[in-house]
XYZ file of N, CA and C in Angstrom:
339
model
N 93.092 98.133 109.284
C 93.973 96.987 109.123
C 95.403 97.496 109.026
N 96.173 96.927 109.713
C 97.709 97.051 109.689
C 97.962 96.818 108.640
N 98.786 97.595 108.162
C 100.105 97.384 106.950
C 100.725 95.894 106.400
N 101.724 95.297 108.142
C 102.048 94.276 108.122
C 101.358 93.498 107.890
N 100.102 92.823 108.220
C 99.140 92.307 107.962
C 98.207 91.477 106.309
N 98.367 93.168 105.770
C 98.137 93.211 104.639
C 99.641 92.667 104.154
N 100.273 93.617 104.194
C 101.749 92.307 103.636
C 102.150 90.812 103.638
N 101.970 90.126 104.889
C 101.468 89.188 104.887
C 100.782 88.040 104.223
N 99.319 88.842 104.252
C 98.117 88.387 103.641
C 98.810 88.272 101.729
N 99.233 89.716 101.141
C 99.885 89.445 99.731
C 100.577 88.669 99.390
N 101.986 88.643 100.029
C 103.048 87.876 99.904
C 102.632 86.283 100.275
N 101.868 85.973 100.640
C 101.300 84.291 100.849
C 101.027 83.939 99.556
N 100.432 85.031 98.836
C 100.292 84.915 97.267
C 101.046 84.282 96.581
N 100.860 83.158 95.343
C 102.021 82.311 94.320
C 102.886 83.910 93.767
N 104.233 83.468 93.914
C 104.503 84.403 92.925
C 104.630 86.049 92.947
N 104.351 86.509 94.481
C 104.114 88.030 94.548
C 105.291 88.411 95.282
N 105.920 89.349 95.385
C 107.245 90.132 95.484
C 106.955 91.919 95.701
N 107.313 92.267 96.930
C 106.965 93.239 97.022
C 108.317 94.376 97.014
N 107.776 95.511 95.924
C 108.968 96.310 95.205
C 108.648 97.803 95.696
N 109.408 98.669 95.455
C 109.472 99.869 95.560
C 108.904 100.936 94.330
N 107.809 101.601 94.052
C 107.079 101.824 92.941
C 107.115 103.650 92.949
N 108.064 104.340 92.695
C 108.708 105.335 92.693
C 108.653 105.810 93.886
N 108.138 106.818 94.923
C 107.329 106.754 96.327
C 106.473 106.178 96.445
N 106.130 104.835 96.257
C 104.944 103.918 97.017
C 105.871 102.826 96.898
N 105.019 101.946 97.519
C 105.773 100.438 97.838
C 104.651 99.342 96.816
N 105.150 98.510 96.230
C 103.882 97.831 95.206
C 104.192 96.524 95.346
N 102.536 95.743 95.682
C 102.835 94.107 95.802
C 102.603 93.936 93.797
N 103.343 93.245 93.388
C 103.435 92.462 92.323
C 103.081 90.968 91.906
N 102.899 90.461 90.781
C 103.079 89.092 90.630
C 103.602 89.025 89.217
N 104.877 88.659 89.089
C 105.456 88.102 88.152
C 106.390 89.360 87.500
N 106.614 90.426 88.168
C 106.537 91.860 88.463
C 105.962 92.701 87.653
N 104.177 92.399 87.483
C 103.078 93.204 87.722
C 102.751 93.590 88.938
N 102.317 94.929 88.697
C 101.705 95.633 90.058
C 100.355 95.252 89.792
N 99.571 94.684 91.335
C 98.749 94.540 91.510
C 97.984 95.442 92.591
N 98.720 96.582 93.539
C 98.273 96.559 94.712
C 99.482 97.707 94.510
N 99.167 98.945 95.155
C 100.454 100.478 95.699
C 99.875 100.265 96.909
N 100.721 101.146 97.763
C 100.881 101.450 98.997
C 101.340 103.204 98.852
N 100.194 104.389 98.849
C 101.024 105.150 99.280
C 102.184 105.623 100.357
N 102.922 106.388 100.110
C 103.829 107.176 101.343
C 103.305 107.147 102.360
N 101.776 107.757 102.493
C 101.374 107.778 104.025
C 100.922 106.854 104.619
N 100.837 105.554 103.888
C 100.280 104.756 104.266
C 98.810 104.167 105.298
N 98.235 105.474 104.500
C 96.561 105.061 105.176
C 96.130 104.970 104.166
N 96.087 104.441 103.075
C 95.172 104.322 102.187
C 95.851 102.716 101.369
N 95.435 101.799 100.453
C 95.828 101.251 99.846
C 95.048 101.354 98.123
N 95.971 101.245 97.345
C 95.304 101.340 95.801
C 95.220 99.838 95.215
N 94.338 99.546 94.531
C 94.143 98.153 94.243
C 93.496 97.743 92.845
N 93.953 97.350 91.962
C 93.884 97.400 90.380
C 92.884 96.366 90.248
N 91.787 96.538 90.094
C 90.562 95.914 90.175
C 89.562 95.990 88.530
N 89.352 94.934 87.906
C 88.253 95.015 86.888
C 87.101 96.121 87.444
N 86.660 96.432 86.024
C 85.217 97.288 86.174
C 83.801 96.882 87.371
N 83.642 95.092 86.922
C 82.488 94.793 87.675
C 83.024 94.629 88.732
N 84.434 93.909 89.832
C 84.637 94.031 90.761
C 84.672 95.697 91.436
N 85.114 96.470 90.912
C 85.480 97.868 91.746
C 83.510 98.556 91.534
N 83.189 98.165 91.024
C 81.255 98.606 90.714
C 80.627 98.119 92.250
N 81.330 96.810 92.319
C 80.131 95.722 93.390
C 81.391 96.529 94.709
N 82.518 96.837 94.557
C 82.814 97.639 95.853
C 82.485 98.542 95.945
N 82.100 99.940 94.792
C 81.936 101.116 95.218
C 80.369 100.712 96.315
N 79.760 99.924 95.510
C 78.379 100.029 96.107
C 78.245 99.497 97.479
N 79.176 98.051 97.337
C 79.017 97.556 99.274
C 79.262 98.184 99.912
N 80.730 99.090 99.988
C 81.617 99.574 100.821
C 81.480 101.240 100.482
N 80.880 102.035 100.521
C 81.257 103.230 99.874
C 81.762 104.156 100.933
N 81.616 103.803 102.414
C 82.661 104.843 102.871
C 84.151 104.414 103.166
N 84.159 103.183 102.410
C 85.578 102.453 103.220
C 86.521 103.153 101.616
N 85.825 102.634 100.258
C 86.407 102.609 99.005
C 85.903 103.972 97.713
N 86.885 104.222 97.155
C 86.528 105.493 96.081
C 87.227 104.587 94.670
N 86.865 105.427 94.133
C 87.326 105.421 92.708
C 88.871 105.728 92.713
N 89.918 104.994 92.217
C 91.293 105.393 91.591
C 91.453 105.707 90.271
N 91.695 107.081 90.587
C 91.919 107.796 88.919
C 93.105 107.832 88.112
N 93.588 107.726 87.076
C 95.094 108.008 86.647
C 94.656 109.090 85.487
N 94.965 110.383 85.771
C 94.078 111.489 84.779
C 92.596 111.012 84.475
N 91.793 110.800 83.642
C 90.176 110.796 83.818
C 89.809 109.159 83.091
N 90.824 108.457 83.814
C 90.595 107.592 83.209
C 90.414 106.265 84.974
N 89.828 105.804 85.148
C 89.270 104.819 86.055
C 90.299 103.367 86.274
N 91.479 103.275 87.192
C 92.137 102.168 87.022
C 91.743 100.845 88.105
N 91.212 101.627 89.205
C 91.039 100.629 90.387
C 90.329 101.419 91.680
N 90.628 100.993 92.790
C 90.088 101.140 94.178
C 90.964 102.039 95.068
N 90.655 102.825 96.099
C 91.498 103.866 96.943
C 90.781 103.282 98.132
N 91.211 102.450 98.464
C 90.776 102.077 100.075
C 91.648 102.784 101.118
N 90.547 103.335 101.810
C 90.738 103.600 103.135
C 90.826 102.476 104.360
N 91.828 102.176 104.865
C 92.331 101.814 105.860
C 92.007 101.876 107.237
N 91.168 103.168 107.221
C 91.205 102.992 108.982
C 89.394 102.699 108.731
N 88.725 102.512 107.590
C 87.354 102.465 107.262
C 87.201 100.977 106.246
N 87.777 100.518 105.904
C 87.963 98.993 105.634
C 87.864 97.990 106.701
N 86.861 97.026 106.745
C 87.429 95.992 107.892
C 88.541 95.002 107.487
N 89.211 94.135 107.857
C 90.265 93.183 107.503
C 89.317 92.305 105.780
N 88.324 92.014 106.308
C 88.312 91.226 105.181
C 87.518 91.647 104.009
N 87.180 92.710 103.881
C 87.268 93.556 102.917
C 88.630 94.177 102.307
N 89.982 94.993 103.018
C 91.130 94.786 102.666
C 91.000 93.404 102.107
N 91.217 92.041 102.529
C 91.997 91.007 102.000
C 91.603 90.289 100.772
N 89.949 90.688 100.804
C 89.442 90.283 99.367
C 89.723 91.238 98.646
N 89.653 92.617 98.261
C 89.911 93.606 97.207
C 91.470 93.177 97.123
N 92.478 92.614 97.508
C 94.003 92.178 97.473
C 93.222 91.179 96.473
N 92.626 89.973 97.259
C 92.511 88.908 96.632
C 91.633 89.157 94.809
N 91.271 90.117 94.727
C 90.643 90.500 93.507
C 91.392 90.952 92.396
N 92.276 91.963 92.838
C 93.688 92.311 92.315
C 94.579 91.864 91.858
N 94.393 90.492 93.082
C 95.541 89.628 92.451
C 95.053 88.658 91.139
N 93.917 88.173 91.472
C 93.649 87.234 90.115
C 93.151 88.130 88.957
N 92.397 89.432 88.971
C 92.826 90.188 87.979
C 94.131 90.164 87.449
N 95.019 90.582 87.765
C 96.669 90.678 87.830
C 96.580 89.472 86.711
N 96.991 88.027 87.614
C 97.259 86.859 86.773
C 96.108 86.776 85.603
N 94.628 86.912 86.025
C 93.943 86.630 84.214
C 94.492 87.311 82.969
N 94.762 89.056 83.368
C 95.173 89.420 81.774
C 96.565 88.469 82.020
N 97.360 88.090 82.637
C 98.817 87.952 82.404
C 98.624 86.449 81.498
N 97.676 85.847 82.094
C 97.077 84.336 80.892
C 96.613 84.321 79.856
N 96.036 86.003 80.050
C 95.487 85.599 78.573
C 96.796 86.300 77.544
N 96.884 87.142 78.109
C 98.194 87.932 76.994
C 99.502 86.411 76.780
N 99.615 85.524 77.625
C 100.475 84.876 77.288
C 99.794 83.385 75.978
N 98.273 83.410 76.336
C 97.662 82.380 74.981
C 97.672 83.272 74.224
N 97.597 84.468 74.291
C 97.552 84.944 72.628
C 98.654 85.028 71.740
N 100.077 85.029 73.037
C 101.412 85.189 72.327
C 101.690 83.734 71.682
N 101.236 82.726 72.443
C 101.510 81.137 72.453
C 100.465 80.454 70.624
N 99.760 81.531 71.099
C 98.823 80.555 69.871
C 99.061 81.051 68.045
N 100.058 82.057 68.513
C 100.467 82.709 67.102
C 101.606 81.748 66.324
């Protein structure tokens, strides 16, 4: 799947804005990162709950890996030229409402104090 494409597909998203994330490029919402883009741009990273990135390692396992930040498990390393389109657009689409649920709930917990 193309780049543009995937850009596209994010930015149709309520609310998403796509920023510059030290060397990577990052789709956001509300400016949370939901989604990097490395430098080389064959791969995409995608901030995914436990049971969503579980039910991808297992469907998809030569398209998707594990994303590590030191030994700790944050999301998805999709491969790009081994992803079909709508696998890319749902792991986006997973990301993203991950993204917005903690951002709802962290905002009832601030609201209800």
């Amino acid at each position: 799947m193309k780049l543009s494409a995937i850009r596209l597909h994010a930015l149709s998203r309520e609310a998403v804005t796509e920023e510059p994330h030290h060397t990577y490029s990052s789709f956001r919402v509300r400016g949370k990162i939901f989604v990097t883009i490395p430098p080389e741009e064959t791969h995409l990273h995608v901030f995914v709950g436990e049971e969503d990135r579980e039910q991808a390692l297992a469907m998809y396992p030569d398209a998707v890996e594990k994303l590590f930040w030191g030994s700790k498990v944050l999301g998805l390393r999709v491969d790009l030229a081994k992803a079909t389109p709508a696998v890319v657009k749902a792991l986006v689409d997973k990301a993203y409402e991950t993204r917005v649920r903690k951002d709802a709930g962290t905002r009832r917990t601030r609201t209800s104090r």
